Amino acid sequence: MKRLLGLTLAASAGLALATMATAAPLRIRGTVVAVSSNALTVHTANGDVSASLKGDTAFVSVVPSDLNHVGTGSYVGAASKGVGGKLIALSLIVFPPEMKGAAEGHAAYDLLTDTTLPGVTRTSSTMTNGSVTAVGGSESAAGVNSTMTNGNVATTTTKGGVRQLTVTYHGGEQNILLPSTAPIVAFVPGDASIVKPGAAVVVNADETNGKTTAGLVAVGNHGLTPPF
């Protein structure tokens, strides 16, 4: 049963993430203002946005993690910006074993906080997952394009105090520099009960025929704001 639940979570979350990384779905970032058994309302920088919840909507808690959980064989998602032909991580997600393979690949992503610069800005980014339209936030003059890469960590090296990850996925690989400024978080599988008013969330949703449906709801744990 546990394996079946894990496979179901990986499939539903992976589909939501994969759609997010390829078909430019709706990504909703903000604070939960209301939640029911079948809908969620998030207050974003552009106002309140509601999305319906389905039986296959996946839920994860986003918790702090660290380099001790990033090693060969780890399955990660790196949101990065490009600088001088190199990918510099803005944030890193460590996936649990049951979500290995979710949204594997590398694609253009979204507007994200540029954690490499002083202060807080939003940057146009990509997400690479190996193994949109954004609601909330606007690009600043300091913004940069970014990507999301999801895949398996093949190698890790350290040079000049900076960790470099080689992330492999079906059909390719990326070398990503992971500076100390990049927050590292982990996904912990959960259910709808983790969604509470006041929590910071990132919702990957699909908008079809004027109806917004949540595929994945990532909930910041104990006041954490999801950095992706």
PDB file of C-alpha atoms in Angstrom:
ATOM      1  CA  MET A   1       0.000   0.000   0.000  1.00  0.00           C
ATOM      2  CA  LYS A   2       2.803   2.433   0.898  1.00  0.00           C
ATOM      3  CA  ARG A   3       4.505   1.792  -2.438  1.00  0.00           C
ATOM      4  CA  LEU A   4       1.210   2.266  -4.271  1.00  0.00           C
ATOM      5  CA  LEU A   5       0.622   5.586  -2.514  1.00  0.00           C
ATOM      6  CA  GLY A   6       4.165   6.665  -3.360  1.00  0.00           C
ATOM      7  CA  LEU A   7       3.714   5.807  -7.018  1.00  0.00           C
ATOM      8  CA  THR A   8       0.386   7.636  -7.103  1.00  0.00           C
ATOM      9  CA  LEU A   9       1.933  10.746  -5.547  1.00  0.00           C
ATOM     10  CA  ALA A  10       4.880  10.661  -7.941  1.00  0.00           C
ATOM     11  CA  ALA A  11       2.562  10.278 -10.908  1.00  0.00           C
ATOM     12  CA  SER A  12       0.191  13.081  -9.947  1.00  0.00           C
ATOM     13  CA  ALA A  13       2.883  15.478  -8.724  1.00  0.00           C
ATOM     14  CA  GLY A  14       5.109  14.585 -11.653  1.00  0.00           C
ATOM     15  CA  LEU A  15       2.322  15.306 -14.107  1.00  0.00           C
ATOM     16  CA  ALA A  16       1.641  18.651 -12.441  1.00  0.00           C
ATOM     17  CA  LEU A  17       5.323  19.594 -12.449  1.00  0.00           C
ATOM     18  CA  ALA A  18       5.867  18.361 -15.984  1.00  0.00           C
ATOM     19  CA  THR A  19       2.911  20.348 -17.246  1.00  0.00           C
ATOM     20  CA  MET A  20       4.254  23.305 -15.299  1.00  0.00           C
ATOM     21  CA  ALA A  21       7.632  23.040 -16.975  1.00  0.00           C
ATOM     22  CA  THR A  22       6.427  22.520 -20.533  1.00  0.00           C
ATOM     23  CA  ALA A  23       2.953  23.860 -21.280  1.00  0.00           C
ATOM     24  CA  ALA A  24       3.199  27.160 -19.390  1.00  0.00           C
ATOM     25  CA  PRO A  25       0.308  26.509 -17.001  1.00  0.00           C
ATOM     26  CA  LEU A  26      -0.820  28.876 -14.284  1.00  0.00           C
ATOM     27  CA  ARG A  27       1.493  29.159 -11.274  1.00  0.00           C
ATOM     28  CA  ILE A  28      -0.069  30.837  -8.288  1.00  0.00           C
ATOM     29  CA  ARG A  29       2.188  32.227  -5.544  1.00  0.00           C
ATOM     30  CA  GLY A  30       0.957  33.856  -2.390  1.00  0.00           C
ATOM     31  CA  THR A  31      -0.800  33.291   0.932  1.00  0.00           C
ATOM     32  CA  VAL A  32      -3.795  31.062   1.530  1.00  0.00           C
ATOM     33  CA  VAL A  33      -6.870  33.070   2.511  1.00  0.00           C
ATOM     34  CA  ALA A  34      -9.478  30.302   2.299  1.00  0.00           C
ATOM     35  CA  VAL A  35      -9.596  26.561   1.743  1.00  0.00           C
ATOM     36  CA  SER A  36     -12.399  24.010   1.531  1.00  0.00           C
ATOM     37  CA  SER A  37     -12.692  20.382   0.498  1.00  0.00           C
ATOM     38  CA  ASN A  38     -12.880  21.334  -3.161  1.00  0.00           C
ATOM     39  CA  ALA A  39     -11.297  24.780  -3.572  1.00  0.00           C
ATOM     40  CA  LEU A  40      -8.409  26.987  -2.532  1.00  0.00           C
ATOM     41  CA  THR A  41      -8.112  30.787  -2.603  1.00  0.00           C
ATOM     42  CA  VAL A  42      -4.683  32.439  -2.592  1.00  0.00           C
ATOM     43  CA  HIS A  43      -3.941  36.112  -2.069  1.00  0.00           C
ATOM     44  CA  THR A  44      -1.274  37.113  -4.607  1.00  0.00           C
ATOM     45  CA  ALA A  45       0.392  40.389  -5.516  1.00  0.00           C
ATOM     46  CA  ASN A  46      -2.288  40.742  -8.195  1.00  0.00           C
ATOM     47  CA  GLY A  47      -5.281  39.939  -6.012  1.00  0.00           C
ATOM     48  CA  ASP A  48      -7.120  36.812  -4.893  1.00  0.00           C
ATOM     49  CA  VAL A  49      -7.027  33.755  -7.158  1.00  0.00           C
ATOM     50  CA  SER A  50      -9.094  30.600  -6.650  1.00  0.00           C
ATOM     51  CA  ALA A  51      -8.430  27.075  -7.892  1.00  0.00           C
ATOM     52  CA  SER A  52     -10.487  23.923  -7.568  1.00  0.00           C
ATOM     53  CA  LEU A  53      -9.055  20.841  -5.835  1.00  0.00           C
ATOM     54  CA  LYS A  54      -9.540  17.385  -7.343  1.00  0.00           C
ATOM     55  CA  GLY A  55      -9.064  13.859  -6.095  1.00  0.00           C
ATOM     56  CA  ASP A  56      -5.688  13.680  -7.811  1.00  0.00           C
ATOM     57  CA  THR A  57      -4.387  17.070  -6.615  1.00  0.00           C
ATOM     58  CA  ALA A  58      -1.027  16.427  -4.909  1.00  0.00           C
ATOM     59  CA  PHE A  59       0.048  18.176  -1.703  1.00  0.00           C
ATOM     60  CA  VAL A  60       3.572  18.594  -0.334  1.00  0.00           C
ATOM     61  CA  SER A  61       5.051  20.426   2.636  1.00  0.00           C
ATOM     62  CA  VAL A  62       8.111  22.519   1.813  1.00  0.00           C
ATOM     63  CA  VAL A  63      10.670  22.252   4.613  1.00  0.00           C
ATOM     64  CA  PRO A  64      14.245  23.528   5.040  1.00  0.00           C
ATOM     65  CA  SER A  65      17.013  21.184   3.920  1.00  0.00           C
ATOM     66  CA  ASP A  66      20.779  21.395   3.434  1.00  0.00           C
ATOM     67  CA  LEU A  67      23.781  20.070   1.542  1.00  0.00           C
ATOM     68  CA  ASN A  68      23.854  16.938   3.702  1.00  0.00           C
ATOM     69  CA  HIS A  69      20.805  15.797   1.733  1.00  0.00           C
ATOM     70  CA  VAL A  70      22.315  16.574  -1.678  1.00  0.00           C
ATOM     71  CA  GLY A  71      24.585  13.794  -2.857  1.00  0.00           C
ATOM     72  CA  THR A  72      25.127  11.327  -5.660  1.00  0.00           C
ATOM     73  CA  GLY A  73      21.818   9.687  -6.467  1.00  0.00           C
ATOM     74  CA  SER A  74      19.657  12.436  -4.973  1.00  0.00           C
ATOM     75  CA  TYR A  75      16.723  13.496  -7.111  1.00  0.00           C
ATOM     76  CA  VAL A  76      16.549  17.291  -7.209  1.00  0.00           C
ATOM     77  CA  GLY A  77      14.916  20.235  -8.921  1.00  0.00           C
ATOM     78  CA  ALA A  78      17.192  23.232  -9.524  1.00  0.00           C
ATOM     79  CA  ALA A  79      15.764  26.605 -10.443  1.00  0.00           C
ATOM     80  CA  SER A  80      18.667  28.457 -12.038  1.00  0.00           C
ATOM     81  CA  LYS A  81      19.686  31.546 -13.928  1.00  0.00           C
ATOM     82  CA  GLY A  82      22.243  31.676 -16.717  1.00  0.00           C
ATOM     83  CA  VAL A  83      25.390  33.758 -16.274  1.00  0.00           C
ATOM     84  CA  GLY A  84      28.238  33.624 -18.788  1.00  0.00           C
ATOM     85  CA  GLY A  85      27.154  30.266 -20.133  1.00  0.00           C
ATOM     86  CA  LYS A  86      26.859  28.745 -16.643  1.00  0.00           C
ATOM     87  CA  LEU A  87      23.781  27.831 -14.639  1.00  0.00           C
ATOM     88  CA  ILE A  88      23.682  29.375 -11.156  1.00  0.00           C
ATOM     89  CA  ALA A  89      21.102  27.912  -8.789  1.00  0.00           C
ATOM     90  CA  LEU A  90      18.557  30.280  -7.298  1.00  0.00           C
ATOM     91  CA  SER A  91      17.037  27.504  -5.197  1.00  0.00           C
ATOM     92  CA  LEU A  92      17.138  23.722  -4.952  1.00  0.00           C
ATOM     93  CA  ILE A  93      14.376  21.216  -4.190  1.00  0.00           C
ATOM     94  CA  VAL A  94      15.264  17.792  -2.765  1.00  0.00           C
ATOM     95  CA  PHE A  95      12.565  15.282  -3.687  1.00  0.00           C
ATOM     96  CA  PRO A  96      11.619  12.318  -1.483  1.00  0.00           C
ATOM     97  CA  PRO A  97      12.299   8.825  -2.877  1.00  0.00           C
ATOM     98  CA  GLU A  98       8.644   8.294  -3.777  1.00  0.00           C
ATOM     99  CA  MET A  99       8.752  11.335  -6.072  1.00  0.00           C
ATOM    100  CA  LYS A 100      11.907  10.334  -7.919  1.00  0.00           C
ATOM    101  CA  GLY A 101      11.331  10.858 -11.638  1.00  0.00           C
ATOM    102  CA  ALA A 102       8.787  13.635 -11.194  1.00  0.00           C
ATOM    103  CA  ALA A 103       8.884  16.113 -14.078  1.00  0.00           C
ATOM    104  CA  GLU A 104      12.270  14.904 -15.268  1.00  0.00           C
ATOM    105  CA  GLY A 105      13.911  17.311 -17.677  1.00  0.00           C
ATOM    106  CA  HIS A 106      15.041  20.890 -18.255  1.00  0.00           C
ATOM    107  CA  ALA A 107      12.834  23.790 -19.342  1.00  0.00           C
ATOM    108  CA  ALA A 108      12.199  27.516 -19.090  1.00  0.00           C
ATOM    109  CA  TYR A 109      10.469  28.354 -15.834  1.00  0.00           C
ATOM    110  CA  ASP A 110       9.181  31.490 -14.159  1.00  0.00           C
ATOM    111  CA  LEU A 111       9.814  34.700 -12.241  1.00  0.00           C
ATOM    112  CA  LEU A 112      11.763  33.895  -9.092  1.00  0.00           C
ATOM    113  CA  THR A 113      13.627  35.741  -6.391  1.00  0.00           C
ATOM    114  CA  ASP A 114      17.222  36.326  -7.489  1.00  0.00           C
ATOM    115  CA  THR A 115      18.899  34.967  -4.387  1.00  0.00           C
ATOM    116  CA  THR A 116      22.370  35.774  -5.738  1.00  0.00           C
ATOM    117  CA  LEU A 117      21.863  39.524  -5.398  1.00  0.00           C
ATOM    118  CA  PRO A 118      21.507  41.787  -2.354  1.00  0.00           C
ATOM    119  CA  GLY A 119      17.900  42.474  -1.446  1.00  0.00           C
ATOM    120  CA  VAL A 120      14.866  40.708  -2.840  1.00  0.00           C
ATOM    121  CA  THR A 121      13.986  40.863  -6.543  1.00  0.00           C
ATOM    122  CA  ARG A 122      11.985  38.718  -8.937  1.00  0.00           C
ATOM    123  CA  THR A 123      13.679  37.089 -11.914  1.00  0.00           C
ATOM    124  CA  SER A 124      12.348  35.341 -14.991  1.00  0.00           C
ATOM    125  CA  SER A 125      13.518  31.770 -14.503  1.00  0.00           C
ATOM    126  CA  THR A 126      13.569  28.199 -15.767  1.00  0.00           C
ATOM    127  CA  MET A 127      13.138  24.948 -13.885  1.00  0.00           C
ATOM    128  CA  THR A 128      15.075  21.819 -14.723  1.00  0.00           C
ATOM    129  CA  ASN A 129      13.598  18.601 -13.370  1.00  0.00           C
ATOM    130  CA  GLY A 130      15.615  15.410 -13.911  1.00  0.00           C
ATOM    131  CA  SER A 131      14.921  11.584 -13.255  1.00  0.00           C
ATOM    132  CA  VAL A 132       3.421  29.878 -17.370  1.00  0.00           C
ATOM    133  CA  THR A 133       1.881  32.191 -16.579  1.00  0.00           C
ATOM    134  CA  ALA A 134       2.715  33.347 -13.067  1.00  0.00           C
ATOM    135  CA  VAL A 135       0.312  35.035 -10.695  1.00  0.00           C
ATOM    136  CA  GLY A 136       2.068  37.038  -7.996  1.00  0.00           C
ATOM    137  CA  GLY A 137       5.309  38.919  -8.470  1.00  0.00           C
ATOM    138  CA  SER A 138       6.637  41.046 -11.297  1.00  0.00           C
ATOM    139  CA  GLU A 139       9.985  41.217 -13.042  1.00  0.00           C
ATOM    140  CA  SER A 140      12.373  43.884 -11.785  1.00  0.00           C
ATOM    141  CA  ALA A 141      15.164  45.690 -13.618  1.00  0.00           C
ATOM    142  CA  ALA A 142      17.565  43.255 -11.940  1.00  0.00           C
ATOM    143  CA  GLY A 143      15.628  40.236 -13.226  1.00  0.00           C
ATOM    144  CA  VAL A 144      17.249  37.447 -15.208  1.00  0.00           C
ATOM    145  CA  ASN A 145      15.932  34.525 -17.204  1.00  0.00           C
ATOM    146  CA  SER A 146      16.038  31.177 -15.408  1.00  0.00           C
ATOM    147  CA  THR A 147      15.335  27.482 -15.921  1.00  0.00           C
ATOM    148  CA  MET A 148      14.163  24.470 -13.895  1.00  0.00           C
ATOM    149  CA  THR A 149      16.099  21.222 -14.054  1.00  0.00           C
ATOM    150  CA  ASN A 150      14.793  18.035 -12.447  1.00  0.00           C
ATOM    151  CA  GLY A 151      17.000  14.993 -12.398  1.00  0.00           C
ATOM    152  CA  ASN A 152      19.440  12.753 -10.608  1.00  0.00           C
ATOM    153  CA  VAL A 153      22.631  14.130  -9.109  1.00  0.00           C
ATOM    154  CA  ALA A 154      25.376  12.242 -10.950  1.00  0.00           C
ATOM    155  CA  THR A 155      28.370  14.012  -9.392  1.00  0.00           C
ATOM    156  CA  THR A 156      29.087  16.730  -6.847  1.00  0.00           C
ATOM    157  CA  THR A 157      32.326  18.689  -6.656  1.00  0.00           C
ATOM    158  CA  THR A 158      33.472  21.713  -4.686  1.00  0.00           C
ATOM    159  CA  LYS A 159      35.751  24.428  -6.021  1.00  0.00           C
ATOM    160  CA  GLY A 160      36.449  27.767  -4.418  1.00  0.00           C
ATOM    161  CA  GLY A 161      33.852  27.026  -1.782  1.00  0.00           C
ATOM    162  CA  VAL A 162      31.074  26.572  -4.365  1.00  0.00           C
ATOM    163  CA  ARG A 163      29.360  23.235  -4.905  1.00  0.00           C
ATOM    164  CA  GLN A 164      28.806  22.111  -8.496  1.00  0.00           C
ATOM    165  CA  LEU A 165      26.171  19.521  -9.322  1.00  0.00           C
ATOM    166  CA  THR A 166      25.913  17.488 -12.489  1.00  0.00           C
ATOM    167  CA  VAL A 167      22.211  16.736 -12.846  1.00  0.00           C
ATOM    168  CA  THR A 168      21.245  14.093 -15.387  1.00  0.00           C
ATOM    169  CA  TYR A 169      17.852  13.428 -16.917  1.00  0.00           C
ATOM    170  CA  HIS A 170      16.514  11.491 -19.872  1.00  0.00           C
ATOM    171  CA  GLY A 171      18.263  12.878 -22.932  1.00  0.00           C
ATOM    172  CA  GLY A 172      20.676  15.260 -21.256  1.00  0.00           C
ATOM    173  CA  GLU A 173      22.476  16.756 -18.285  1.00  0.00           C
ATOM    174  CA  GLN A 174      23.247  20.159 -16.790  1.00  0.00           C
ATOM    175  CA  ASN A 175      26.147  21.396 -14.677  1.00  0.00           C
ATOM    176  CA  ILE A 176      24.747  23.702 -12.007  1.00  0.00           C
ATOM    177  CA  LEU A 177      26.672  25.861  -9.551  1.00  0.00           C
ATOM    178  CA  LEU A 178      25.055  25.893  -6.123  1.00  0.00           C
ATOM    179  CA  PRO A 179      26.136  29.027  -4.218  1.00  0.00           C
ATOM    180  CA  SER A 180      25.600  29.382  -0.478  1.00  0.00           C
ATOM    181  CA  THR A 181      22.912  31.982  -1.228  1.00  0.00           C
ATOM    182  CA  ALA A 182      20.594  29.415  -2.836  1.00  0.00           C
ATOM    183  CA  PRO A 183      17.999  28.117  -0.366  1.00  0.00           C
ATOM    184  CA  ILE A 184      17.714  24.331  -0.230  1.00  0.00           C
ATOM    185  CA  VAL A 185      14.313  22.884   0.573  1.00  0.00           C
ATOM    186  CA  ALA A 186      12.743  19.439   0.585  1.00  0.00           C
ATOM    187  CA  PHE A 187       9.310  18.136  -0.357  1.00  0.00           C
ATOM    188  CA  VAL A 188       7.463  16.072   2.248  1.00  0.00           C
ATOM    189  CA  PRO A 189       4.342  14.339   0.885  1.00  0.00           C
ATOM    190  CA  GLY A 190       1.120  15.357   2.599  1.00  0.00           C
ATOM    191  CA  ASP A 191      -2.594  15.797   2.036  1.00  0.00           C
ATOM    192  CA  ALA A 192      -5.126  18.602   1.941  1.00  0.00           C
ATOM    193  CA  SER A 193      -5.005  18.986   5.729  1.00  0.00           C
ATOM    194  CA  ILE A 194      -1.635  20.771   5.508  1.00  0.00           C
ATOM    195  CA  VAL A 195      -3.226  23.718   3.678  1.00  0.00           C
ATOM    196  CA  LYS A 196      -4.134  26.356   6.268  1.00  0.00           C
ATOM    197  CA  PRO A 197      -5.093  30.028   5.983  1.00  0.00           C
ATOM    198  CA  GLY A 198      -1.991  32.184   6.289  1.00  0.00           C
ATOM    199  CA  ALA A 199       0.370  29.586   4.805  1.00  0.00           C
ATOM    200  CA  ALA A 200       2.623  30.564   1.901  1.00  0.00           C
ATOM    201  CA  VAL A 201       2.040  28.371  -1.140  1.00  0.00           C
ATOM    202  CA  VAL A 202       2.993  27.757  -4.730  1.00  0.00           C
ATOM    203  CA  VAL A 203       0.156  26.191  -6.706  1.00  0.00           C
ATOM    204  CA  ASN A 204       0.781  24.609 -10.086  1.00  0.00           C
ATOM    205  CA  ALA A 205      -2.552  24.778 -11.850  1.00  0.00           C
ATOM    206  CA  ASP A 206      -4.181  24.298 -15.224  1.00  0.00           C
ATOM    207  CA  GLU A 207      -6.636  26.770 -16.697  1.00  0.00           C
ATOM    208  CA  THR A 208      -9.082  25.244 -19.176  1.00  0.00           C
ATOM    209  CA  ASN A 209     -12.305  26.800 -20.415  1.00  0.00           C
ATOM    210  CA  GLY A 210     -12.056  29.477 -17.769  1.00  0.00           C
ATOM    211  CA  LYS A 211     -11.722  26.970 -14.903  1.00  0.00           C
ATOM    212  CA  THR A 212      -8.567  26.858 -12.784  1.00  0.00           C
ATOM    213  CA  THR A 213      -7.681  23.453 -11.303  1.00  0.00           C
ATOM    214  CA  ALA A 214      -4.769  22.788  -8.931  1.00  0.00           C
ATOM    215  CA  GLY A 215      -2.422  19.947  -9.849  1.00  0.00           C
ATOM    216  CA  LEU A 216       0.156  20.428  -7.084  1.00  0.00           C
ATOM    217  CA  VAL A 217      -0.034  22.525  -3.932  1.00  0.00           C
ATOM    218  CA  ALA A 218       3.341  23.160  -2.246  1.00  0.00           C
ATOM    219  CA  VAL A 219       2.854  24.543   1.267  1.00  0.00           C
ATOM    220  CA  GLY A 220       5.587  26.340   3.208  1.00  0.00           C
ATOM    221  CA  ASN A 221       6.090  24.700   6.586  1.00  0.00           C
ATOM    222  CA  HIS A 222       6.124  26.832   9.772  1.00  0.00           C
ATOM    223  CA  GLY A 223       6.284  30.178   8.004  1.00  0.00           C
ATOM    224  CA  LEU A 224       8.683  29.167   5.209  1.00  0.00           C
ATOM    225  CA  THR A 225       7.970  30.754   1.822  1.00  0.00           C
ATOM    226  CA  PRO A 226       8.592  28.277  -1.038  1.00  0.00           C
ATOM    227  CA  PRO A 227      11.587  29.758  -2.928  1.00  0.00           C
ATOM    228  CA  PHE A 228      10.683  28.329  -6.321  1.00  0.00           C
TER     229      PHE A 228
END
